[in-house]
């Protein structure tokens, strides 16, 4: 009976007829433009998946041609190559980029994700498909020949540009065009690494800056379609096949948080290192700029004589760190060298992604942290477990996107038991990195080009409230202060500032406003006996630091004063807020 029920489908849907009726009803609920848009979402996912498959096949063919290796044993092929080949092949890759830069007449520098974000937020989803295809092909060839960058840059750019081209061809509005660009980029990442969930959240969190439900559906559909294509034509397994680690002991959770702090600092250093090198190379003479890719790849080739692990994506080194097979010297030296070469090549104009190098950087530093932790506190988890946490922590720290970072690492490794410490280290790293370096790896690139992306943090989170505008009070008087002293202090106050009366414990009692004292002084014969308590205005209501700016603005509408006193829960005077500072905020 149960089998028959399963075969017939859900209640009310008898066999094919029932499902057909459901599909027809679903189609009937969508208008013509809505049906067309969903078809475009599927098409973008299909194009991004096929494009990713094609580019990855080019990558493997090029690696086999030059290094006599495939993606899975790339380092073995590099290590077996004679010294002259390790130097020459990266130089040829740099020469290729330089040649095409001279032919095209414009540099190919920059990683594609920043350009995609700029297209979505500033350019209404406009991207050039021919330029994206050329740049993607050059990027794949350069990475295959040893550029220490990520292959994902090519796949994201081509997927995003395909969405932009379809939107422009069918004359869609800017809103749908932006969403199709994000769908294409997310689908490119999903197909590149077999990470449909993480890629979808990456598109929402990093590219669109929102988890709105109306954005979620199209992103998910395009990622699913692209992933099905890549799984059918390439492989269906996590990128890194590792043992199942577990970190659930309280000591290990504390170490995970400490790792988050350390790699939050390292993430800020990573972002700043990329930016400093780019700024430095941007100052190169105009005649030298086209040859910078050749020079940077020459440095890569020479370095590979001693450190072949730095060439290409660095998959083999990360996998070795996850399996606890690298020495402490390599775990400390390789990530710093990788950062230096990645920053040099990216700043010089070699196209490629920075996502994969950040995984290399974080994985090896995390492995080093785990090895040191094992020496200090023996009996804990192996260093490979901390290498996995390090990948997530640096990814979260450099992108400021901890949600997608956690799910991307989970899908890349398939190791669910580590999700709790992974969440802790990722969130802590993102917080620390954001405090040290407010811009992410992607928005910092746009800021250098004077492109400002609108803030996507909810308005009620961005509004800091009264506490942010608090100014200290440098002068106050006790209730017993004589009139002569009060007048002297009042005349010393800057324009628009008043004098406040506080008791011995610093509690607010009232305000002394010079304009209000005019015409309200007591009989002249009583002036010698007049004190501050006789003159203070107790009707001036103080405000508290927890009030929103809207509530503070409302208080100012009920008074002519330029400043209002701020007190804590025990009415101790903390400072003042000026009407001018509130108005500068613009919105309440």
PDB file of N, CA and C in Angstrom, residues 536-575:
ATOM      1  N   UNK A 536      18.556  77.348  38.195  1.00  0.00           N
ATOM      2  CA  UNK A 536      18.568  76.250  37.206  1.00  0.00           C
ATOM      3  C   UNK A 536      17.162  75.935  36.708  1.00  0.00           C
ATOM      4  N   UNK A 537      17.097  75.499  35.455  1.00  0.00           N
ATOM      5  CA  UNK A 537      15.835  75.134  34.806  1.00  0.00           C
ATOM      6  C   UNK A 537      15.694  73.617  34.893  1.00  0.00           C
ATOM      7  N   UNK A 538      14.781  73.152  35.712  1.00  0.00           N
ATOM      8  CA  UNK A 538      14.596  71.707  35.892  1.00  0.00           C
ATOM      9  C   UNK A 538      13.696  71.127  34.804  1.00  0.00           C
ATOM     10  N   UNK A 539      13.152  71.981  33.936  1.00  0.00           N
ATOM     11  CA  UNK A 539      12.266  71.498  32.868  1.00  0.00           C
ATOM     12  C   UNK A 539      13.039  70.949  31.667  1.00  0.00           C
ATOM     13  N   UNK A 540      14.366  71.183  31.611  1.00  0.00           N
ATOM     14  CA  UNK A 540      15.178  70.653  30.505  1.00  0.00           C
ATOM     15  C   UNK A 540      15.366  69.164  30.750  1.00  0.00           C
ATOM     16  N   UNK A 541      14.645  68.351  29.944  1.00  0.00           N
ATOM     17  CA  UNK A 541      14.673  66.896  30.132  1.00  0.00           C
ATOM     18  C   UNK A 541      15.945  66.312  29.519  1.00  0.00           C
ATOM     19  N   UNK A 542      16.703  65.591  30.308  1.00  0.00           N
ATOM     20  CA  UNK A 542      17.905  64.954  29.728  1.00  0.00           C
ATOM     21  C   UNK A 542      17.518  63.753  28.881  1.00  0.00           C
ATOM     22  N   UNK A 543      18.427  63.314  28.050  1.00  0.00           N
ATOM     23  CA  UNK A 543      18.217  62.122  27.225  1.00  0.00           C
ATOM     24  C   UNK A 543      19.205  61.048  27.663  1.00  0.00           C
ATOM     25  N   UNK A 544      18.958  59.818  27.230  1.00  0.00           N
ATOM     26  CA  UNK A 544      19.821  58.692  27.603  1.00  0.00           C
ATOM     27  C   UNK A 544      20.563  58.176  26.378  1.00  0.00           C
ATOM     28  N   UNK A 545      21.717  57.533  26.558  1.00  0.00           N
ATOM     29  CA  UNK A 545      22.518  57.081  25.406  1.00  0.00           C
ATOM     30  C   UNK A 545      21.815  56.038  24.544  1.00  0.00           C
ATOM     31  N   UNK A 546      20.846  55.325  25.097  1.00  0.00           N
ATOM     32  CA  UNK A 546      20.192  54.263  24.324  1.00  0.00           C
ATOM     33  C   UNK A 546      19.143  54.748  23.353  1.00  0.00           C
ATOM     34  N   UNK A 547      18.789  56.035  23.384  1.00  0.00           N
ATOM     35  CA  UNK A 547      17.771  56.540  22.466  1.00  0.00           C
ATOM     36  C   UNK A 547      18.278  56.517  21.033  1.00  0.00           C
ATOM     37  N   UNK A 548      17.367  56.267  20.100  1.00  0.00           N
ATOM     38  CA  UNK A 548      17.729  56.345  18.680  1.00  0.00           C
ATOM     39  C   UNK A 548      17.844  57.804  18.267  1.00  0.00           C
ATOM     40  N   UNK A 549      18.449  58.024  17.102  1.00  0.00           N
ATOM     41  CA  UNK A 549      18.581  59.407  16.624  1.00  0.00           C
ATOM     42  C   UNK A 549      17.213  60.008  16.321  1.00  0.00           C
ATOM     43  N   UNK A 550      16.265  59.168  15.907  1.00  0.00           N
ATOM     44  CA  UNK A 550      14.918  59.682  15.671  1.00  0.00           C
ATOM     45  C   UNK A 550      14.287  60.197  16.950  1.00  0.00           C
ATOM     46  N   UNK A 551      14.486  59.477  18.051  1.00  0.00           N
ATOM     47  CA  UNK A 551      13.936  59.913  19.340  1.00  0.00           C
ATOM     48  C   UNK A 551      14.639  61.177  19.822  1.00  0.00           C
ATOM     49  N   UNK A 552      15.949  61.276  19.594  1.00  0.00           N
ATOM     50  CA  UNK A 552      16.681  62.488  19.978  1.00  0.00           C
ATOM     51  C   UNK A 552      16.183  63.675  19.161  1.00  0.00           C
ATOM     52  N   UNK A 553      15.982  63.465  17.859  1.00  0.00           N
ATOM     53  CA  UNK A 553      15.486  64.551  17.009  1.00  0.00           C
ATOM     54  C   UNK A 553      14.121  65.027  17.485  1.00  0.00           C
ATOM     55  N   UNK A 554      13.277  64.097  17.926  1.00  0.00           N
ATOM     56  CA  UNK A 554      11.958  64.482  18.434  1.00  0.00           C
ATOM     57  C   UNK A 554      12.082  65.339  19.684  1.00  0.00           C
ATOM     58  N   UNK A 555      13.057  65.031  20.535  1.00  0.00           N
ATOM     59  CA  UNK A 555      13.274  65.850  21.737  1.00  0.00           C
ATOM     60  C   UNK A 555      13.653  67.281  21.363  1.00  0.00           C
ATOM     61  N   UNK A 556      14.466  67.429  20.324  1.00  0.00           N
ATOM     62  CA  UNK A 556      14.897  68.780  19.930  1.00  0.00           C
ATOM     63  C   UNK A 556      13.744  69.599  19.350  1.00  0.00           C
ATOM     64  N   UNK A 557      12.740  68.948  18.803  1.00  0.00           N
ATOM     65  CA  UNK A 557      11.589  69.702  18.266  1.00  0.00           C
ATOM     66  C   UNK A 557      10.790  70.367  19.373  1.00  0.00           C
ATOM     67  N   UNK A 558      10.966  69.888  20.616  1.00  0.00           N
ATOM     68  CA  UNK A 558      10.199  70.444  21.732  1.00  0.00           C
ATOM     69  C   UNK A 558      10.979  71.476  22.534  1.00  0.00           C
ATOM     70  N   UNK A 559      12.163  71.876  22.059  1.00  0.00           N
ATOM     71  CA  UNK A 559      12.968  72.854  22.790  1.00  0.00           C
ATOM     72  C   UNK A 559      13.715  73.743  21.798  1.00  0.00           C
ATOM     73  N   UNK A 560      14.057  74.933  22.260  1.00  0.00           N
ATOM     74  CA  UNK A 560      14.845  75.856  21.436  1.00  0.00           C
ATOM     75  C   UNK A 560      16.334  75.740  21.724  1.00  0.00           C
ATOM     76  N   UNK A 561      16.707  74.883  22.655  1.00  0.00           N
ATOM     77  CA  UNK A 561      18.110  74.740  23.023  1.00  0.00           C
ATOM     78  C   UNK A 561      18.901  74.083  21.901  1.00  0.00           C
ATOM     79  N   UNK A 562      20.186  74.456  21.810  1.00  0.00           N
ATOM     80  CA  UNK A 562      21.071  73.873  20.803  1.00  0.00           C
ATOM     81  C   UNK A 562      21.699  72.576  21.279  1.00  0.00           C
ATOM     82  N   UNK A 563      21.695  72.339  22.580  1.00  0.00           N
ATOM     83  CA  UNK A 563      22.258  71.119  23.146  1.00  0.00           C
ATOM     84  C   UNK A 563      21.340  70.573  24.216  1.00  0.00           C
ATOM     85  N   UNK A 564      21.387  69.240  24.383  1.00  0.00           N
ATOM     86  CA  UNK A 564      20.635  68.596  25.449  1.00  0.00           C
ATOM     87  C   UNK A 564      21.590  67.733  26.271  1.00  0.00           C
ATOM     88  N   UNK A 565      21.382  67.696  27.587  1.00  0.00           N
ATOM     89  CA  UNK A 565      22.258  66.871  28.433  1.00  0.00           C
ATOM     90  C   UNK A 565      21.932  65.380  28.273  1.00  0.00           C
ATOM     91  N   UNK A 566      22.945  64.537  28.449  1.00  0.00           N
ATOM     92  CA  UNK A 566      22.799  63.088  28.364  1.00  0.00           C
ATOM     93  C   UNK A 566      23.170  62.493  29.712  1.00  0.00           C
ATOM     94  N   UNK A 567      22.290  61.637  30.257  1.00  0.00           N
ATOM     95  CA  UNK A 567      22.526  61.039  31.563  1.00  0.00           C
ATOM     96  C   UNK A 567      22.399  59.524  31.468  1.00  0.00           C
ATOM     97  N   UNK A 568      22.990  58.820  32.452  1.00  0.00           N
ATOM     98  CA  UNK A 568      22.857  57.369  32.495  1.00  0.00           C
ATOM     99  C   UNK A 568      21.637  56.987  33.328  1.00  0.00           C
ATOM    100  N   UNK A 569      21.511  55.711  33.666  1.00  0.00           N
ATOM    101  CA  UNK A 569      20.343  55.237  34.399  1.00  0.00           C
ATOM    102  C   UNK A 569      20.217  55.813  35.789  1.00  0.00           C
ATOM    103  N   UNK A 570      21.325  56.279  36.368  1.00  0.00           N
ATOM    104  CA  UNK A 570      21.302  56.891  37.702  1.00  0.00           C
ATOM    105  C   UNK A 570      21.370  58.413  37.624  1.00  0.00           C
ATOM    106  N   UNK A 571      21.078  58.947  36.437  1.00  0.00           N
ATOM    107  CA  UNK A 571      21.033  60.395  36.169  1.00  0.00           C
ATOM    108  C   UNK A 571      22.388  61.071  36.333  1.00  0.00           C
ATOM    109  N   UNK A 572      23.478  60.301  36.247  1.00  0.00           N
ATOM    110  CA  UNK A 572      24.807  60.927  36.232  1.00  0.00           C
ATOM    111  C   UNK A 572      25.020  61.568  34.872  1.00  0.00           C
ATOM    112  N   UNK A 573      25.538  62.786  34.862  1.00  0.00           N
ATOM    113  CA  UNK A 573      25.744  63.527  33.624  1.00  0.00           C
ATOM    114  C   UNK A 573      26.903  62.927  32.838  1.00  0.00           C
ATOM    115  N   UNK A 574      26.632  62.465  31.621  1.00  0.00           N
ATOM    116  CA  UNK A 574      27.648  61.860  30.771  1.00  0.00           C
ATOM    117  C   UNK A 574      28.218  62.826  29.747  1.00  0.00           C
ATOM    118  N   UNK A 575      27.403  63.790  29.299  1.00  0.00           N
ATOM    119  CA  UNK A 575      27.843  64.715  28.260  1.00  0.00           C
ATOM    120  C   UNK A 575      26.636  65.387  27.631  1.00  0.00           C
TER     121      UNK A 575
END
